[in-house]
Short mmCIF file of C-alpha atoms in Angstrom, two decimals:
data_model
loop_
_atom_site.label_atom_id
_atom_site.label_comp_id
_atom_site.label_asym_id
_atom_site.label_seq_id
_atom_site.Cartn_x
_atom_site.Cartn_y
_atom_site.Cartn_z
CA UNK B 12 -22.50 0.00 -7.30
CA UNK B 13 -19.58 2.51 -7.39
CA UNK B 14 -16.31 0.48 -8.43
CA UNK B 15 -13.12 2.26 -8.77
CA UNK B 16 -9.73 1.51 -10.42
CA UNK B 17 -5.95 2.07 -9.73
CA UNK B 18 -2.86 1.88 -11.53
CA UNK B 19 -2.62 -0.28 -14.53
CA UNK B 20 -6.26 -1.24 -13.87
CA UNK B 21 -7.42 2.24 -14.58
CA UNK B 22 -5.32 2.80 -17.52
CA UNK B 23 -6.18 -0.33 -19.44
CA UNK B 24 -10.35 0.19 -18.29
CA UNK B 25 -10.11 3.94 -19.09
CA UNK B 26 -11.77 5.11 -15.98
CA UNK B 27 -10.89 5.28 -12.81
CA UNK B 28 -14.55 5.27 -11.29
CA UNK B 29 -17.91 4.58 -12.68
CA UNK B 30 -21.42 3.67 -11.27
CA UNK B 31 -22.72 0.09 -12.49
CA UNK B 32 -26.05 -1.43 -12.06
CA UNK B 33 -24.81 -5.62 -11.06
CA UNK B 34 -27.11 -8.11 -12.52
CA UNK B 35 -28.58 -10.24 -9.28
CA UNK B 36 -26.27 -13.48 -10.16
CA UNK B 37 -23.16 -11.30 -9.59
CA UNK B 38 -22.77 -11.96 -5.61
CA UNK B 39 -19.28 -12.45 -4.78
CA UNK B 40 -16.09 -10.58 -6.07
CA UNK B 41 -15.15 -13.72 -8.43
CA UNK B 42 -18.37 -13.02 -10.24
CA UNK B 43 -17.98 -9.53 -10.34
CA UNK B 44 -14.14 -9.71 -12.15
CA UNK B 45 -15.84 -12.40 -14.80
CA UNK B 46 -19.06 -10.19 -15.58
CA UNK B 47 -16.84 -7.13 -15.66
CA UNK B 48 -14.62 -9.31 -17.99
CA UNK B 49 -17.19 -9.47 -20.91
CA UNK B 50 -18.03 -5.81 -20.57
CA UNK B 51 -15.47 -5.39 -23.82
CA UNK B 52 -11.74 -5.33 -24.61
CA UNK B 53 -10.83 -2.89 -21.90
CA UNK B 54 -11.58 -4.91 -19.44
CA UNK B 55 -10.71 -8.25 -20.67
CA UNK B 56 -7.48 -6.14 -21.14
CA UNK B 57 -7.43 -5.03 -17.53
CA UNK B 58 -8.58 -8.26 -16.11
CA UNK B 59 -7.32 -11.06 -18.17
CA UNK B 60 -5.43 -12.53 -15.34
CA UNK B 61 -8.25 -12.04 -12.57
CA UNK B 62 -5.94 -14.31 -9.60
CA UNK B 63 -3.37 -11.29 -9.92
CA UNK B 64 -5.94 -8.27 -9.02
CA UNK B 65 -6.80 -7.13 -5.67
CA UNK B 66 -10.35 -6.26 -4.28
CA UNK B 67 -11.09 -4.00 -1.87
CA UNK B 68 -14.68 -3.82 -0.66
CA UNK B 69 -15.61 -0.20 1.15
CA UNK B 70 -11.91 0.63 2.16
CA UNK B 71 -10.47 -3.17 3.20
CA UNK B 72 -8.88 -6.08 1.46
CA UNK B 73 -10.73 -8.83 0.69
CA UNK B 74 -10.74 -12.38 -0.90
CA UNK B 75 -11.94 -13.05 -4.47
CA UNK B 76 -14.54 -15.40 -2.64
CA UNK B 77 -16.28 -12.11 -0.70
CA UNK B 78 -19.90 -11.42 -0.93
CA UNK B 79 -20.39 -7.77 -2.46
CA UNK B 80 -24.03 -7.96 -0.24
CA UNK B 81 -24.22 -4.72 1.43
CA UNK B 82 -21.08 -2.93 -0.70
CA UNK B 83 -20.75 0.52 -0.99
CA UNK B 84 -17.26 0.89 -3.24
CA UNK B 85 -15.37 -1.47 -4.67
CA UNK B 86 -12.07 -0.87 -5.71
CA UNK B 87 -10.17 -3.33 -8.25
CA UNK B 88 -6.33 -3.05 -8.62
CA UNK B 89 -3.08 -4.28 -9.20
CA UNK B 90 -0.59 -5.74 -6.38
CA UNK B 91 0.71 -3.27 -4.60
CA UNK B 92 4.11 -1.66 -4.97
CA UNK B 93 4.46 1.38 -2.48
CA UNK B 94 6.96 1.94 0.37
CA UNK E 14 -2.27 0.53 26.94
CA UNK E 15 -0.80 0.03 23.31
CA UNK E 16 0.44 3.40 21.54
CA UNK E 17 -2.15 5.12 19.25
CA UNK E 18 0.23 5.55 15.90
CA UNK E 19 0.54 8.52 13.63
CA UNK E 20 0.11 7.95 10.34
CA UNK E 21 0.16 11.02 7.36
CA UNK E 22 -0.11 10.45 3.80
CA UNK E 23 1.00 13.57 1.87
CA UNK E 24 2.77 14.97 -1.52
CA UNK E 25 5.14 17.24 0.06
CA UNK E 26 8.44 15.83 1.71
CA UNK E 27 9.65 15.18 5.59
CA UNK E 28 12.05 16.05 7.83
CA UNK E 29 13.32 13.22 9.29
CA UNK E 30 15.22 15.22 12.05
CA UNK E 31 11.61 17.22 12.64
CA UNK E 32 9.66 14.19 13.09
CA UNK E 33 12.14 12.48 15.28
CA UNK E 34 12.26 15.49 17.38
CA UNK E 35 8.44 16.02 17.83
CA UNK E 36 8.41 12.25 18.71
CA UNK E 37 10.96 12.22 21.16
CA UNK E 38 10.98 15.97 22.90
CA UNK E 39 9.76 15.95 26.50
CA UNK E 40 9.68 12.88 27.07
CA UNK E 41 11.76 10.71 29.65
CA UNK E 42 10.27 7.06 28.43
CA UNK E 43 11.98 6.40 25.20
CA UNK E 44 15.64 4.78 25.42
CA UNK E 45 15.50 3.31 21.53
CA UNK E 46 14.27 5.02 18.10
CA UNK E 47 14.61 3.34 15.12
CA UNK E 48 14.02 5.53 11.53
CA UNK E 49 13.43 3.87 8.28
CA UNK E 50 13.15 6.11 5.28
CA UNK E 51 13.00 5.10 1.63
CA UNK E 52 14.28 7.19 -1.28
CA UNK E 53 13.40 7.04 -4.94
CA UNK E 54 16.66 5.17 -6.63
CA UNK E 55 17.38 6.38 -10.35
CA UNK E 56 17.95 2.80 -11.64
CA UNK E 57 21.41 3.44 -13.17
CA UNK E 58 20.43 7.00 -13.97
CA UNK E 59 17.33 5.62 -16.25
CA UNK E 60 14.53 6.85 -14.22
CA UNK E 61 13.41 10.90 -14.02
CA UNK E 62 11.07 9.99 -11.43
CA UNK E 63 8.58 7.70 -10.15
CA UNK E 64 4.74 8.36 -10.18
CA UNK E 65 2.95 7.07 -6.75
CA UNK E 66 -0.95 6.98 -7.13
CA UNK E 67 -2.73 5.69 -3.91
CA UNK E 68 -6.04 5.34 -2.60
CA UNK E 69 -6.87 8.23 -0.05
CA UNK E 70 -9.92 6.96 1.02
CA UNK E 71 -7.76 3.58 1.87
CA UNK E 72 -4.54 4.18 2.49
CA UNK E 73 -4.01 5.95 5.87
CA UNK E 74 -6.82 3.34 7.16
CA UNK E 75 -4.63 0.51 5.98
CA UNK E 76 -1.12 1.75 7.23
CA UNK E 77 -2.93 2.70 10.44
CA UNK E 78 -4.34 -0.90 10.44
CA UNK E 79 -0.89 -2.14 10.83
CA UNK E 80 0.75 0.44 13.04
CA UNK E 81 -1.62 -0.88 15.41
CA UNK E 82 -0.90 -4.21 15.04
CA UNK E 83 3.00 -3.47 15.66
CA UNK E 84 1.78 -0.94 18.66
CA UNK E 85 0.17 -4.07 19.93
CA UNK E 86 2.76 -7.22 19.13
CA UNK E 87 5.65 -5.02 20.77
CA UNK E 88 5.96 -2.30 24.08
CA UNK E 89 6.02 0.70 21.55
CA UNK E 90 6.16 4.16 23.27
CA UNK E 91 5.76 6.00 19.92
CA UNK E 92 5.05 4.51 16.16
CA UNK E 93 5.05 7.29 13.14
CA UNK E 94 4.13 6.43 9.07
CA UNK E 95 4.41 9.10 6.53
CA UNK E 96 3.95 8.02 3.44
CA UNK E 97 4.39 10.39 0.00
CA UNK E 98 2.38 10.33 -2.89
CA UNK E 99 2.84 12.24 -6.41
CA UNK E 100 5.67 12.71 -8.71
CA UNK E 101 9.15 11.80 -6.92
CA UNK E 102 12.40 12.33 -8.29
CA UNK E 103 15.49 10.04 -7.14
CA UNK E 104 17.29 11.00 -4.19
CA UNK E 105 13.81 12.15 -2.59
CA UNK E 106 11.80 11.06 0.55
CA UNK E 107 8.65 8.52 -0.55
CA UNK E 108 8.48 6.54 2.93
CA UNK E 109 9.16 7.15 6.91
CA UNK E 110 8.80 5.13 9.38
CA UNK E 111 9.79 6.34 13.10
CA UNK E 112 9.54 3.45 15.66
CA UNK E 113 10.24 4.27 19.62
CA UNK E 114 10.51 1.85 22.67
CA UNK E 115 12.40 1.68 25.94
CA UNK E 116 14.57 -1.00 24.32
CA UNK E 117 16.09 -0.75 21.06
CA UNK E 118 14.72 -4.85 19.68
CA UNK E 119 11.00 -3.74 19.74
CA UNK E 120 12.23 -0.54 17.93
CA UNK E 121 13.49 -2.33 15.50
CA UNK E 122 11.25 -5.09 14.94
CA UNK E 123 8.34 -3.10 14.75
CA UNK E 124 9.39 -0.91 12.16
CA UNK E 125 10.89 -3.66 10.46
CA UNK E 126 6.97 -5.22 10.59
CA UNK E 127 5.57 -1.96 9.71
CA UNK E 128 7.09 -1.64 6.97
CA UNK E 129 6.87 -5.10 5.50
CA UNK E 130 3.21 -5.08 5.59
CA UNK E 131 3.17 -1.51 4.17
CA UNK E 132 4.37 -2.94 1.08
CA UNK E 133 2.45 -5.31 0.42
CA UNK E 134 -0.78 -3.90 1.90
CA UNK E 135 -1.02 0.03 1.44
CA UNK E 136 -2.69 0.79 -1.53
CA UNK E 137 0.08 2.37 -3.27
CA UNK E 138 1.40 1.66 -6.75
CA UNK E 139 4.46 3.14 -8.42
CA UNK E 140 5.02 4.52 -12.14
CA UNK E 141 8.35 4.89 -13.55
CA UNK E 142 9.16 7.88 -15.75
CA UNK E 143 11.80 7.25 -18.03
CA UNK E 144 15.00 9.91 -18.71
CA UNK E 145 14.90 8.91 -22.26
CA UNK E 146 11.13 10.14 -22.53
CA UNK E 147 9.86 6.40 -23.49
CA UNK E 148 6.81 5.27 -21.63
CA UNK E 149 7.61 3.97 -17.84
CA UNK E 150 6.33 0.78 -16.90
CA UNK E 151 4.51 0.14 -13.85
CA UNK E 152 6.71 -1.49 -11.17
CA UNK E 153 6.18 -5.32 -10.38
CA UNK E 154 5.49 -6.55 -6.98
CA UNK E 155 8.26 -8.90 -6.01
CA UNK E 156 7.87 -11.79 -4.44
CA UNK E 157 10.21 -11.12 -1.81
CA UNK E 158 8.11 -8.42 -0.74
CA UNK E 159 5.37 -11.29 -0.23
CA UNK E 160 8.02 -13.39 1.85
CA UNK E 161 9.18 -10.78 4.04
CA UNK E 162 5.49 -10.15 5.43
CA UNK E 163 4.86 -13.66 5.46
CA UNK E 164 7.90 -14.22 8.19
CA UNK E 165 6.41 -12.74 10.51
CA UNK E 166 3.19 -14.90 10.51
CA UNK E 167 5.61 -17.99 10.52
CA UNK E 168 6.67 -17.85 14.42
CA UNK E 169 10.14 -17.33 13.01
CA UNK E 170 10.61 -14.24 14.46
CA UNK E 171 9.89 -13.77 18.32
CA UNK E 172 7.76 -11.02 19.81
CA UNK E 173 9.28 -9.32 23.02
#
């Protein structure tokens, strides 16, 4: 699965894109921010407070309760602050 | 037949005049434009500039996402988005938002909508750099930004 990061997500992972094989019990976004969560101290860094980050799944906004079935890109970041 | 909106993401600035112009010339339709544009503020003279990092693969989808919903909640005749990404110094052009009608209330309401969802929804986030040279911080969302998008899901303001 290719995830990508922005902003202070990015900084605090390290990356802002990498390729990650899910395990099979990882099926909705919630899952997805607590497996990334014990990948190490980046991302418990990144994602301590997982209700605050933003999913996108393939280009649109979605809830923490998604289903990543049939994702291409994920994207994890902070709320946004443009305009 | 609702408008189809023109949305441009890009590092170099606008004209405001220019895209006003190429909105409006030739055309016999449009009694109301409204222009929004915001600037980078230097926070008391604190801030050298402010960083914007956005999505591209998301970001024009998203702001064109809710153009259309303004081009379809209000009689539009023309609906522009230009948002700026990169290094921007204060007193410079990060947003623009041209909104065009035969009437000047669904001018102003939908780029008043426009923008309040671009806020909140455009995958955008801002970097301060400090004058002093000390590390910026990333800029919070506010809450108020969260309110003023929710208003218009609340039936408290009328669609005409």
């Amino acid at each position: 699965m290719k995830l990508v990061y922005f902003a202070w997500v990015r900084e605090r992972i390290g990356v802002s894109e990498e390729d990650l094989a899910l395990p099979p019990d990882v099926a909705t976004v919630r899952d997805l921010l607590a497996w990334l969560r014990g990948r190490g101290e980046a991302y418990e860094a990144a994602l301590r407070h997982p209700d605050v980050i933003r999913v996108a799944i393939d280009r649109e906004h979605v809830d923490h309760g998604e289903r990543l079935a049939g994702a291409t890109e994920i994207a994890l970041f902070p709320p946004m602050t443009g305009g | 037949m609702p408008v189809d909106p023109i949305v441009r993401i890009q590092a170099d600035d606008f004209d405001l005049a220019s895209e006003v112009s190429a909105l409006t010339t030739g055309r016999g339709d449009i009694g109301a434009v409204v222009t929004f544009s915001g600037l980078c503020r230097d926070e008391a003279g604190t801030l050298s500039a402010l960083e914007l990092e956005h999505y591209p693969g998301m970001a024009e989808a998203e702001i064109l996402r809710i153009a259309r919903q303004a081009a379809e909640r209000w009689p539009l005749t023309g609906l522009v988005a230009i948002h700026r990404h990169g290094k921007i110094r204060p007193g410079e052009n990060i947003v623009l938002v041209v909104a065009a009608s035969s009437h000047r209330q669904a001018a102003f309401e939908g780029a008043s909508f426009l923008m309040d969802f671009l806020k909140t929804r455009a995958p955008f986030w801002k970097k301060e750099h400090r004058i002093d040279g000390t590390e910026g911080q990333w800029v919070d969302a506010k809450e108020v930004d969260d309110q003023a998008a929710a208003r218009w899901e609340s039936g408290k303001i009328s669609d005409r």
